[in-house]
């Protein structure tokens, strides 16, 4: 793959585990094809284990995140210092995201949809949107030059389903086992703290795959403005799914 064809995918999650379980299939597909990926966790999710002290669990979650990122093929794994449950879309955090986007310079960003019952997920959406917006403005003077995100997509997450509308289905059949191995690095995703996240999301991938005639698929939602596409002629699918 030529350097000009190599894309950089940035997967953003409110907590360690969010990006792996929702974006991991897509990340693995891209890295196995030779593209770059970075995992960005806005909090460690350190308050999510009632059987462990938060500081101790944070250290464990950072280790889990790094191990999972390695299995997904991501070249960088970042865990920020914001406290779990107290992520705020304030100017300081928005500018932090602006700086990260300018430093990392991703082509594609995968993140939370706004329709979530979890406050940290809603904040992650807003921080990403507003930080990405500022990152693209040359007149916003920071340490790095402006950068425009060319592809922004929202992930399917059982906690973020209010008004979620899948727009694109990606065939991820070839990376399911890689993704499962990465998710098993997390005690939470293995179902040892609450419910079995990996079992649920594997079933979801099978369901989404059945909808488009493949074994496993991951969906993403487009920003509403991106759903408006100008075409000269209506496209015709070369490999159509049954429509009648």
CSV table of C-alpha atoms in Angstrom, one decimal:
chain,number,residue,atom,x,y,z
A,1,UNK,CA,0.0,0.0,0.0
A,2,UNK,CA,1.3,3.4,-1.0
A,3,UNK,CA,1.6,6.1,1.8
A,4,UNK,CA,-1.0,8.2,0.1
A,5,UNK,CA,-3.5,5.4,0.2
A,6,UNK,CA,-2.8,4.6,3.9
A,7,UNK,CA,-5.6,5.9,6.2
A,8,UNK,CA,-5.4,6.7,9.9
A,9,UNK,CA,-8.4,5.6,11.9
A,10,UNK,CA,-9.0,7.1,15.3
A,11,UNK,CA,-11.5,5.3,17.6
A,12,UNK,CA,-12.7,7.3,20.5
A,13,UNK,CA,-14.5,5.9,23.5
A,14,UNK,CA,-15.8,7.5,26.7
A,15,UNK,CA,-14.3,4.6,28.8
A,16,UNK,CA,-11.7,1.9,28.2
A,17,UNK,CA,-13.7,-0.9,26.6
A,18,UNK,CA,-16.2,1.3,24.7
A,19,UNK,CA,-14.0,1.7,21.6
A,20,UNK,CA,-12.8,-1.9,21.6
A,21,UNK,CA,-16.3,-3.4,21.7
A,22,UNK,CA,-18.0,-1.0,19.2
A,23,UNK,CA,-15.2,0.0,16.9
A,24,UNK,CA,-12.8,-2.9,17.3
A,25,UNK,CA,-14.2,-4.9,14.3
A,26,UNK,CA,-13.7,-1.9,12.0
A,27,UNK,CA,-10.3,-1.1,13.5
A,28,UNK,CA,-9.1,-4.7,12.9
A,29,UNK,CA,-10.4,-4.6,9.3
A,30,UNK,CA,-8.4,-1.5,8.6
A,31,UNK,CA,-5.2,-2.5,10.3
A,32,UNK,CA,-5.2,-5.9,8.6
A,33,UNK,CA,-5.5,-4.1,5.3
A,34,UNK,CA,-2.4,-2.0,6.1
A,35,UNK,CA,-3.9,1.1,7.5
A,36,UNK,CA,-3.0,2.9,10.8
A,37,UNK,CA,-5.2,3.1,13.9
A,38,UNK,CA,-5.2,4.8,17.3
A,39,UNK,CA,-7.4,4.0,20.3
A,40,UNK,CA,-8.3,7.0,22.4
A,41,UNK,CA,-10.1,6.5,25.7
A,42,UNK,CA,-11.3,9.6,27.4
A,43,UNK,CA,-11.6,7.9,30.8
A,44,UNK,CA,-10.4,4.6,32.2
A,45,UNK,CA,-13.8,3.6,33.4
A,46,UNK,CA,-12.2,2.9,36.8
A,47,UNK,CA,-15.4,3.1,38.8
A,48,UNK,CA,-17.0,0.2,37.0
A,49,UNK,CA,-15.8,-2.7,39.2
A,50,UNK,CA,-17.5,-2.8,42.7
A,51,UNK,CA,-15.0,-5.4,43.8
A,52,UNK,CA,-11.9,-3.3,43.3
A,53,UNK,CA,-10.5,0.1,44.4
A,54,UNK,CA,-10.9,2.7,41.6
A,55,UNK,CA,-7.1,3.5,41.5
A,56,UNK,CA,-6.2,-0.2,41.3
A,57,UNK,CA,-8.9,-0.9,38.7
A,58,UNK,CA,-7.7,2.1,36.6
A,59,UNK,CA,-4.2,0.5,36.4
A,60,UNK,CA,-5.7,-2.8,35.4
A,61,UNK,CA,-7.9,-1.1,32.7
A,62,UNK,CA,-4.9,0.7,31.2
A,63,UNK,CA,-3.1,-2.6,30.9
A,64,UNK,CA,-6.1,-4.2,29.3
A,65,UNK,CA,-6.5,-1.3,26.9
A,66,UNK,CA,-2.9,-1.5,25.8
A,67,UNK,CA,-3.1,-5.3,25.3
A,68,UNK,CA,-6.4,-5.0,23.3
A,69,UNK,CA,-5.0,-2.3,21.1
A,70,UNK,CA,-2.0,-4.4,20.3
A,71,UNK,CA,-4.2,-7.3,19.2
A,72,UNK,CA,-6.3,-5.0,17.1
A,73,UNK,CA,-3.2,-3.7,15.4
A,74,UNK,CA,-3.5,-0.2,16.7
A,75,UNK,CA,-0.2,1.6,16.8
A,76,UNK,CA,-1.1,3.9,19.7
A,77,UNK,CA,-3.3,3.6,22.8
A,78,UNK,CA,-4.1,6.7,24.8
A,79,UNK,CA,-6.0,6.7,28.1
A,80,UNK,CA,-6.7,10.3,29.4
A,81,UNK,CA,-7.0,11.3,33.0
A,82,UNK,CA,-10.6,12.4,33.2
A,83,UNK,CA,-12.5,10.7,36.1
A,84,UNK,CA,-15.1,8.0,35.2
A,85,UNK,CA,-18.6,9.4,35.4
A,86,UNK,CA,-17.4,13.0,35.4
A,87,UNK,CA,-16.5,13.6,31.8
A,88,UNK,CA,-17.6,17.1,30.9
A,89,UNK,CA,-17.9,18.9,27.5
A,90,UNK,CA,-16.3,22.0,28.8
A,91,UNK,CA,-13.9,24.3,26.9
A,92,UNK,CA,-10.8,22.8,28.4
A,93,UNK,CA,-11.7,19.3,27.3
A,94,UNK,CA,-12.9,20.5,23.9
A,95,UNK,CA,-9.5,22.2,23.3
A,96,UNK,CA,-7.7,19.1,24.5
A,97,UNK,CA,-9.6,17.1,21.8
A,98,UNK,CA,-8.7,19.8,19.3
A,99,UNK,CA,-5.1,19.4,20.1
A,100,UNK,CA,-5.3,15.6,19.9
A,101,UNK,CA,-6.9,15.7,16.5
A,102,UNK,CA,-4.3,18.1,15.2
A,103,UNK,CA,-1.5,15.9,16.6
A,104,UNK,CA,-2.9,12.6,15.4
A,105,UNK,CA,-4.3,13.9,12.1
A,106,UNK,CA,-6.8,11.1,11.5
A,107,UNK,CA,-8.6,10.5,8.2
A,108,UNK,CA,-11.4,8.6,9.9
A,109,UNK,CA,-12.9,9.2,13.4
A,110,UNK,CA,-15.2,6.6,15.0
A,111,UNK,CA,-17.0,7.7,18.1
A,112,UNK,CA,-20.2,7.7,20.2
A,113,UNK,CA,-23.6,8.7,18.9
A,114,UNK,CA,-25.3,11.5,20.9
A,115,UNK,CA,-28.5,9.6,21.8
A,116,UNK,CA,-27.2,7.9,24.9
A,117,UNK,CA,-28.5,7.4,28.4
A,118,UNK,CA,-24.9,7.6,29.7
A,119,UNK,CA,-23.7,11.1,30.6
A,120,UNK,CA,-20.0,10.2,29.7
A,121,UNK,CA,-21.1,8.9,26.3
A,122,UNK,CA,-23.0,12.1,25.6
A,123,UNK,CA,-20.0,14.2,26.7
A,124,UNK,CA,-17.7,12.1,24.5
A,125,UNK,CA,-19.9,12.8,21.5
A,126,UNK,CA,-19.9,16.6,22.2
A,127,UNK,CA,-16.2,16.8,22.9
A,128,UNK,CA,-15.4,14.9,19.7
A,129,UNK,CA,-17.7,17.1,17.6
A,130,UNK,CA,-16.7,20.4,19.0
A,131,UNK,CA,-13.0,19.5,19.3
A,132,UNK,CA,-13.0,18.2,15.7
A,133,UNK,CA,-14.7,21.4,14.5
A,134,UNK,CA,-12.1,23.6,16.2
A,135,UNK,CA,-9.2,21.5,14.9
A,136,UNK,CA,-10.2,22.3,11.4
A,137,UNK,CA,-10.2,26.1,11.8
A,138,UNK,CA,-6.8,27.7,10.9
A,139,UNK,CA,-7.7,30.8,12.9
A,140,UNK,CA,-7.8,28.7,16.1
A,141,UNK,CA,-4.2,29.1,17.0
A,142,UNK,CA,-2.7,26.1,18.9
A,143,UNK,CA,0.6,24.3,18.9
A,144,UNK,CA,-0.3,22.2,15.8
A,145,UNK,CA,-1.6,23.3,12.4
A,146,UNK,CA,-5.3,22.8,11.5
A,147,UNK,CA,-6.6,19.4,10.5
A,148,UNK,CA,-9.9,18.5,8.9
A,149,UNK,CA,-11.4,15.1,9.6
A,150,UNK,CA,-12.6,13.7,6.3
A,151,UNK,CA,-14.6,10.8,7.6
A,152,UNK,CA,-16.7,11.0,10.8
A,153,UNK,CA,-18.9,8.0,11.8
A,154,UNK,CA,-20.9,7.1,14.9
A,155,UNK,CA,-20.8,3.6,16.4
A,156,UNK,CA,-23.5,1.2,17.3
A,157,UNK,CA,-23.6,0.9,21.1
A,158,UNK,CA,-26.5,-0.6,23.1
A,159,UNK,CA,-26.2,2.4,25.5
A,160,UNK,CA,-26.4,4.9,22.6
A,161,UNK,CA,-29.4,3.7,20.6
A,162,UNK,CA,-31.8,6.7,21.0
A,163,UNK,CA,-32.4,7.8,17.3
A,164,UNK,CA,-29.4,5.8,16.2
A,165,UNK,CA,-29.8,5.1,12.4
A,166,UNK,CA,-27.4,2.7,10.8
A,167,UNK,CA,-26.4,4.0,7.4
A,168,UNK,CA,-23.4,1.8,6.3
A,169,UNK,CA,-22.8,-1.9,6.9
A,170,UNK,CA,-19.1,-3.1,6.8
A,171,UNK,CA,-18.4,-6.8,6.2
A,172,UNK,CA,-16.1,-7.7,9.1
A,173,UNK,CA,-16.4,-11.5,8.8
A,174,UNK,CA,-12.7,-11.9,8.3
A,175,UNK,CA,-11.7,-10.2,11.5
A,176,UNK,CA,-14.2,-11.5,14.0
A,177,UNK,CA,-11.7,-13.8,15.9
A,178,UNK,CA,-9.1,-11.0,16.1
A,179,UNK,CA,-11.7,-8.7,17.6
A,180,UNK,CA,-12.9,-11.3,20.0
A,181,UNK,CA,-9.3,-12.0,21.2
A,182,UNK,CA,-8.8,-8.2,21.8
A,183,UNK,CA,-12.1,-7.9,23.7
A,184,UNK,CA,-11.2,-10.9,25.9
A,185,UNK,CA,-8.3,-8.8,27.3
A,186,UNK,CA,-11.0,-7.0,29.3
A,187,UNK,CA,-12.5,-8.5,32.4
A,188,UNK,CA,-15.6,-6.3,31.8
A,189,UNK,CA,-16.1,-7.4,28.2
A,190,UNK,CA,-15.7,-11.1,29.2
A,191,UNK,CA,-18.8,-10.7,31.4
A,192,UNK,CA,-17.0,-11.2,34.7
A,193,UNK,CA,-18.4,-8.0,36.3
A,194,UNK,CA,-21.8,-7.5,34.8
A,195,UNK,CA,-23.3,-9.0,31.6
A,196,UNK,CA,-21.4,-10.6,28.8
A,197,UNK,CA,-20.7,-7.7,26.4
A,198,UNK,CA,-18.7,-9.9,24.0
A,199,UNK,CA,-21.6,-12.4,23.6
A,200,UNK,CA,-24.1,-9.6,23.0
A,201,UNK,CA,-21.9,-7.8,20.4
A,202,UNK,CA,-21.0,-11.0,18.6
A,203,UNK,CA,-24.7,-11.7,18.2
A,204,UNK,CA,-25.2,-8.1,17.0
A,205,UNK,CA,-22.5,-8.5,14.4
A,206,UNK,CA,-24.2,-11.7,13.2
A,207,UNK,CA,-27.6,-9.9,13.0
A,208,UNK,CA,-26.2,-7.0,11.1
A,209,UNK,CA,-24.4,-9.5,8.8
A,210,UNK,CA,-27.6,-11.3,8.0
A,211,UNK,CA,-29.2,-8.0,7.0
A,212,UNK,CA,-26.7,-7.6,4.2
A,213,UNK,CA,-25.9,-11.2,3.2
A,214,UNK,CA,-22.6,-11.7,5.0
A,215,UNK,CA,-21.6,-13.6,8.1
A,216,UNK,CA,-20.7,-10.7,10.3
A,217,UNK,CA,-21.1,-6.9,9.8
A,218,UNK,CA,-20.6,-3.7,11.8
A,219,UNK,CA,-22.8,-0.6,11.2
A,220,UNK,CA,-22.0,3.1,11.5
A,221,UNK,CA,-24.3,6.1,11.4
A,222,UNK,CA,-23.4,9.2,9.3
A,223,UNK,CA,-23.7,12.8,10.6
A,224,UNK,CA,-27.1,14.0,9.4
A,225,UNK,CA,-25.6,16.5,6.9
A,226,UNK,CA,-23.5,13.7,5.4
A,227,UNK,CA,-26.6,11.7,4.4
A,228,UNK,CA,-27.2,14.3,1.6
A,229,UNK,CA,-25.2,13.1,-1.4
A,230,UNK,CA,-25.3,14.6,-4.9
A,231,UNK,CA,-25.2,12.1,-7.7
A,232,UNK,CA,-25.5,12.4,-11.5
A,233,UNK,CA,-27.3,9.0,-11.8
A,234,UNK,CA,-28.7,6.6,-9.2
A,235,UNK,CA,-26.2,3.9,-8.2
A,236,UNK,CA,-26.8,0.3,-9.0
A,237,UNK,CA,-25.4,-2.4,-6.6
A,238,UNK,CA,-23.1,-4.9,-8.2
A,239,UNK,CA,-23.8,-7.4,-5.4
A,240,UNK,CA,-27.3,-6.6,-4.3
A,241,UNK,CA,-28.9,-8.0,-1.2
A,242,UNK,CA,-32.5,-9.3,-1.8
A,243,UNK,CA,-34.8,-6.3,-2.0
A,244,UNK,CA,-38.1,-8.0,-2.9
